[in-house]
């Protein structure tokens, strides 16, 4: 039992740490390069990395018509709409506020998982969700207060972020279906990422014109980090966990991500804690412990061999 639990907790912790760091990196990506081109480069790198890893593992990269349709749907929802919305949201509000709003992923994941996957919402999950969302509310109030962009810009940024949340949640539910489990995850994600990069490129070209690249070292290193670590590595781990514990519990990574982002901001940006965000972070952590404790993963969510 402890070893089984570690197969969930270890990748869950790694994903949370990685995605908690991405908000600062994404902020540095904005400026010279239009957001859609940055997203395109990110998933081009990620897709090529995934397919290279699939070839190294000996996974067959062969999809039937249903597999291609699934890859295309995942590409548009997760690797196109979700990230284009997130990058654009950070043009209107702070990365911290985007991270906090994205913590609401827990809600549609739980609802859609119940409707489409039949995943039960046990009492611990419900109690933990209420506690965690109270923490998110405190973090939201704090970030909204300190956001320098004004109420109009904040509402625009929050609205754009919510569109990203809905796209990501739908993609999460797709990963919990039996169709997803019919195909090896690594090559499927690689193909979906490359399809997503192609759609991102079409959007970028139509909105902003030909490709733009910035040769600044921090931009290039950030792009490599987002493509390889935050995409190829993190999504493989995250979707693996999602297939075991379900979409609602997996979404708790988004609840802890803003806390990690604030801790990193404390180390690298001089962020100073006040009682409100401290209380919010504490409640989010308590909610996580309650929700993820004492419940066995549903057998329907186990990955197919």
PDB file of N, CA, C and O in Angstrom, residues 197-231:
ATOM      1  N   UNK A 197       0.694  22.458 -31.662  1.00  0.00           N
ATOM      2  CA  UNK A 197       1.655  23.458 -32.140  1.00  0.00           C
ATOM      3  C   UNK A 197       1.281  23.956 -33.529  1.00  0.00           C
ATOM      4  O   UNK A 197       1.419  25.151 -33.836  1.00  0.00           O
ATOM      5  N   UNK A 198       0.799  23.050 -34.392  1.00  0.00           N
ATOM      6  CA  UNK A 198       0.393  23.454 -35.740  1.00  0.00           C
ATOM      7  C   UNK A 198      -0.812  24.393 -35.690  1.00  0.00           C
ATOM      8  O   UNK A 198      -0.848  25.410 -36.407  1.00  0.00           O
ATOM      9  N   UNK A 199      -1.784  24.069 -34.849  1.00  0.00           N
ATOM     10  CA  UNK A 199      -2.960  24.945 -34.707  1.00  0.00           C
ATOM     11  C   UNK A 199      -2.538  26.281 -34.089  1.00  0.00           C
ATOM     12  O   UNK A 199      -2.998  27.353 -34.525  1.00  0.00           O
ATOM     13  N   UNK A 200      -1.661  26.229 -33.094  1.00  0.00           N
ATOM     14  CA  UNK A 200      -1.152  27.470 -32.481  1.00  0.00           C
ATOM     15  C   UNK A 200      -0.459  28.344 -33.519  1.00  0.00           C
ATOM     16  O   UNK A 200      -0.627  29.578 -33.530  1.00  0.00           O
ATOM     17  N   UNK A 201       0.327  27.719 -34.405  1.00  0.00           N
ATOM     18  CA  UNK A 201       1.035  28.476 -35.433  1.00  0.00           C
ATOM     19  C   UNK A 201       0.059  29.135 -36.400  1.00  0.00           C
ATOM     20  O   UNK A 201       0.256  30.292 -36.809  1.00  0.00           O
ATOM     21  N   UNK A 202      -1.010  28.406 -36.764  1.00  0.00           N
ATOM     22  CA  UNK A 202      -2.020  28.978 -37.660  1.00  0.00           C
ATOM     23  C   UNK A 202      -2.700  30.185 -37.010  1.00  0.00           C
ATOM     24  O   UNK A 202      -2.925  31.216 -37.662  1.00  0.00           O
ATOM     25  N   UNK A 203      -3.007  30.057 -35.719  1.00  0.00           N
ATOM     26  CA  UNK A 203      -3.625  31.168 -34.988  1.00  0.00           C
ATOM     27  C   UNK A 203      -2.656  32.342 -34.898  1.00  0.00           C
ATOM     28  O   UNK A 203      -3.026  33.500 -35.133  1.00  0.00           O
ATOM     29  N   UNK A 204      -1.400  32.037 -34.559  1.00  0.00           N
ATOM     30  CA  UNK A 204      -0.401  33.092 -34.401  1.00  0.00           C
ATOM     31  C   UNK A 204      -0.197  33.853 -35.710  1.00  0.00           C
ATOM     32  O   UNK A 204      -0.134  35.089 -35.725  1.00  0.00           O
ATOM     33  N   UNK A 205      -0.090  33.106 -36.811  1.00  0.00           N
ATOM     34  CA  UNK A 205       0.159  33.757 -38.115  1.00  0.00           C
ATOM     35  C   UNK A 205      -1.027  34.633 -38.505  1.00  0.00           C
ATOM     36  O   UNK A 205      -0.868  35.742 -39.012  1.00  0.00           O
ATOM     37  N   UNK A 206      -2.258  34.123 -38.255  1.00  0.00           N
ATOM     38  CA  UNK A 206      -3.451  34.887 -38.642  1.00  0.00           C
ATOM     39  C   UNK A 206      -3.635  36.138 -37.787  1.00  0.00           C
ATOM     40  O   UNK A 206      -4.149  37.148 -38.268  1.00  0.00           O
ATOM     41  N   UNK A 207      -3.195  36.078 -36.532  1.00  0.00           N
ATOM     42  CA  UNK A 207      -3.391  37.218 -35.630  1.00  0.00           C
ATOM     43  C   UNK A 207      -2.239  38.214 -35.656  1.00  0.00           C
ATOM     44  O   UNK A 207      -2.464  39.428 -35.544  1.00  0.00           O
ATOM     45  N   UNK A 208      -1.003  37.713 -35.797  1.00  0.00           N
ATOM     46  CA  UNK A 208       0.154  38.605 -35.625  1.00  0.00           C
ATOM     47  C   UNK A 208       1.149  38.573 -36.780  1.00  0.00           C
ATOM     48  O   UNK A 208       2.132  39.311 -36.747  1.00  0.00           O
ATOM     49  N   UNK A 209       0.933  37.707 -37.776  1.00  0.00           N
ATOM     50  CA  UNK A 209       1.854  37.652 -38.895  1.00  0.00           C
ATOM     51  C   UNK A 209       2.915  36.576 -38.740  1.00  0.00           C
ATOM     52  O   UNK A 209       2.779  35.668 -37.914  1.00  0.00           O
ATOM     53  N   UNK A 210       3.986  36.646 -39.544  1.00  0.00           N
ATOM     54  CA  UNK A 210       5.017  35.603 -39.578  1.00  0.00           C
ATOM     55  C   UNK A 210       5.676  35.379 -38.217  1.00  0.00           C
ATOM     56  O   UNK A 210       5.550  36.219 -37.308  1.00  0.00           O
ATOM     57  N   UNK A 211       6.389  34.249 -38.075  1.00  0.00           N
ATOM     58  CA  UNK A 211       7.025  33.919 -36.789  1.00  0.00           C
ATOM     59  C   UNK A 211       7.976  35.008 -36.304  1.00  0.00           C
ATOM     60  O   UNK A 211       8.677  35.645 -37.081  1.00  0.00           O
ATOM     61  N   UNK A 212       7.966  35.183 -34.972  1.00  0.00           N
ATOM     62  CA  UNK A 212       8.858  36.127 -34.299  1.00  0.00           C
ATOM     63  C   UNK A 212       9.597  35.349 -33.220  1.00  0.00           C
ATOM     64  O   UNK A 212       8.990  34.556 -32.497  1.00  0.00           O
ATOM     65  N   UNK A 213      10.890  35.533 -33.115  1.00  0.00           N
ATOM     66  CA  UNK A 213      11.682  34.864 -32.083  1.00  0.00           C
ATOM     67  C   UNK A 213      12.572  35.881 -31.399  1.00  0.00           C
ATOM     68  O   UNK A 213      13.012  36.849 -32.018  1.00  0.00           O
ATOM     69  N   UNK A 214      12.806  35.669 -30.133  1.00  0.00           N
ATOM     70  CA  UNK A 214      13.689  36.544 -29.360  1.00  0.00           C
ATOM     71  C   UNK A 214      14.917  35.745 -28.959  1.00  0.00           C
ATOM     72  O   UNK A 214      14.788  34.649 -28.389  1.00  0.00           O
ATOM     73  N   UNK A 215      16.096  36.273 -29.250  1.00  0.00           N
ATOM     74  CA  UNK A 215      17.337  35.542 -28.983  1.00  0.00           C
ATOM     75  C   UNK A 215      17.903  35.819 -27.594  1.00  0.00           C
ATOM     76  O   UNK A 215      19.021  35.396 -27.301  1.00  0.00           O
ATOM     77  N   UNK A 216      17.149  36.499 -26.762  1.00  0.00           N
ATOM     78  CA  UNK A 216      17.568  36.730 -25.374  1.00  0.00           C
ATOM     79  C   UNK A 216      17.690  35.381 -24.672  1.00  0.00           C
ATOM     80  O   UNK A 216      16.811  34.530 -24.753  1.00  0.00           O
ATOM     81  N   UNK A 217      18.793  35.185 -23.937  1.00  0.00           N
ATOM     82  CA  UNK A 217      19.067  33.881 -23.339  1.00  0.00           C
ATOM     83  C   UNK A 217      17.974  33.445 -22.367  1.00  0.00           C
ATOM     84  O   UNK A 217      17.580  32.276 -22.350  1.00  0.00           O
ATOM     85  N   UNK A 218      17.487  34.362 -21.554  1.00  0.00           N
ATOM     86  CA  UNK A 218      16.461  33.984 -20.584  1.00  0.00           C
ATOM     87  C   UNK A 218      15.182  33.539 -21.286  1.00  0.00           C
ATOM     88  O   UNK A 218      14.481  32.637 -20.807  1.00  0.00           O
ATOM     89  N   UNK A 219      14.874  34.149 -22.431  1.00  0.00           N
ATOM     90  CA  UNK A 219      13.703  33.721 -23.203  1.00  0.00           C
ATOM     91  C   UNK A 219      13.918  32.307 -23.741  1.00  0.00           C
ATOM     92  O   UNK A 219      13.037  31.448 -23.635  1.00  0.00           O
ATOM     93  N   UNK A 220      15.084  32.040 -24.319  1.00  0.00           N
ATOM     94  CA  UNK A 220      15.365  30.740 -24.912  1.00  0.00           C
ATOM     95  C   UNK A 220      15.429  29.642 -23.858  1.00  0.00           C
ATOM     96  O   UNK A 220      14.884  28.542 -24.047  1.00  0.00           O
ATOM     97  N   UNK A 221      16.094  29.913 -22.730  1.00  0.00           N
ATOM     98  CA  UNK A 221      16.142  28.931 -21.652  1.00  0.00           C
ATOM     99  C   UNK A 221      14.743  28.693 -21.071  1.00  0.00           C
ATOM    100  O   UNK A 221      14.372  27.569 -20.752  1.00  0.00           O
ATOM    101  N   UNK A 222      13.975  29.778 -20.951  1.00  0.00           N
ATOM    102  CA  UNK A 222      12.610  29.650 -20.455  1.00  0.00           C
ATOM    103  C   UNK A 222      11.766  28.806 -21.393  1.00  0.00           C
ATOM    104  O   UNK A 222      10.959  27.965 -20.953  1.00  0.00           O
ATOM    105  N   UNK A 223      11.936  28.999 -22.691  1.00  0.00           N
ATOM    106  CA  UNK A 223      11.204  28.229 -23.680  1.00  0.00           C
ATOM    107  C   UNK A 223      11.554  26.749 -23.576  1.00  0.00           C
ATOM    108  O   UNK A 223      10.673  25.875 -23.625  1.00  0.00           O
ATOM    109  N   UNK A 224      12.843  26.449 -23.416  1.00  0.00           N
ATOM    110  CA  UNK A 224      13.278  25.053 -23.270  1.00  0.00           C
ATOM    111  C   UNK A 224      12.697  24.438 -21.997  1.00  0.00           C
ATOM    112  O   UNK A 224      12.243  23.285 -21.998  1.00  0.00           O
ATOM    113  N   UNK A 225      12.688  25.203 -20.911  1.00  0.00           N
ATOM    114  CA  UNK A 225      12.137  24.702 -19.643  1.00  0.00           C
ATOM    115  C   UNK A 225      10.639  24.419 -19.778  1.00  0.00           C
ATOM    116  O   UNK A 225      10.150  23.366 -19.355  1.00  0.00           O
ATOM    117  N   UNK A 226       9.918  25.360 -20.388  1.00  0.00           N
ATOM    118  CA  UNK A 226       8.475  25.186 -20.545  1.00  0.00           C
ATOM    119  C   UNK A 226       8.152  24.026 -21.481  1.00  0.00           C
ATOM    120  O   UNK A 226       7.184  23.293 -21.259  1.00  0.00           O
ATOM    121  N   UNK A 227       8.970  23.845 -22.532  1.00  0.00           N
ATOM    122  CA  UNK A 227       8.701  22.782 -23.485  1.00  0.00           C
ATOM    123  C   UNK A 227       9.040  21.400 -22.964  1.00  0.00           C
ATOM    124  O   UNK A 227       8.228  20.468 -23.071  1.00  0.00           O
ATOM    125  N   UNK A 228      10.217  21.265 -22.368  1.00  0.00           N
ATOM    126  CA  UNK A 228      10.682  19.938 -21.948  1.00  0.00           C
ATOM    127  C   UNK A 228      10.153  19.575 -20.558  1.00  0.00           C
ATOM    128  O   UNK A 228       9.502  18.539 -20.369  1.00  0.00           O
ATOM    129  N   UNK A 229      10.438  20.420 -19.574  1.00  0.00           N
ATOM    130  CA  UNK A 229      10.109  20.081 -18.187  1.00  0.00           C
ATOM    131  C   UNK A 229       8.630  20.311 -17.884  1.00  0.00           C
ATOM    132  O   UNK A 229       7.928  19.421 -17.390  1.00  0.00           O
ATOM    133  N   UNK A 230       8.136  21.531 -18.161  1.00  0.00           N
ATOM    134  CA  UNK A 230       6.773  21.888 -17.768  1.00  0.00           C
ATOM    135  C   UNK A 230       5.711  21.289 -18.678  1.00  0.00           C
ATOM    136  O   UNK A 230       4.530  21.306 -18.321  1.00  0.00           O
ATOM    137  N   UNK A 231       6.110  20.775 -19.855  1.00  0.00           N
ATOM    138  CA  UNK A 231       5.130  20.184 -20.772  1.00  0.00           C
ATOM    139  C   UNK A 231       5.374  18.690 -20.949  1.00  0.00           C
ATOM    140  O   UNK A 231       4.557  17.872 -20.526  1.00  0.00           O
TER     141      UNK A 231
END
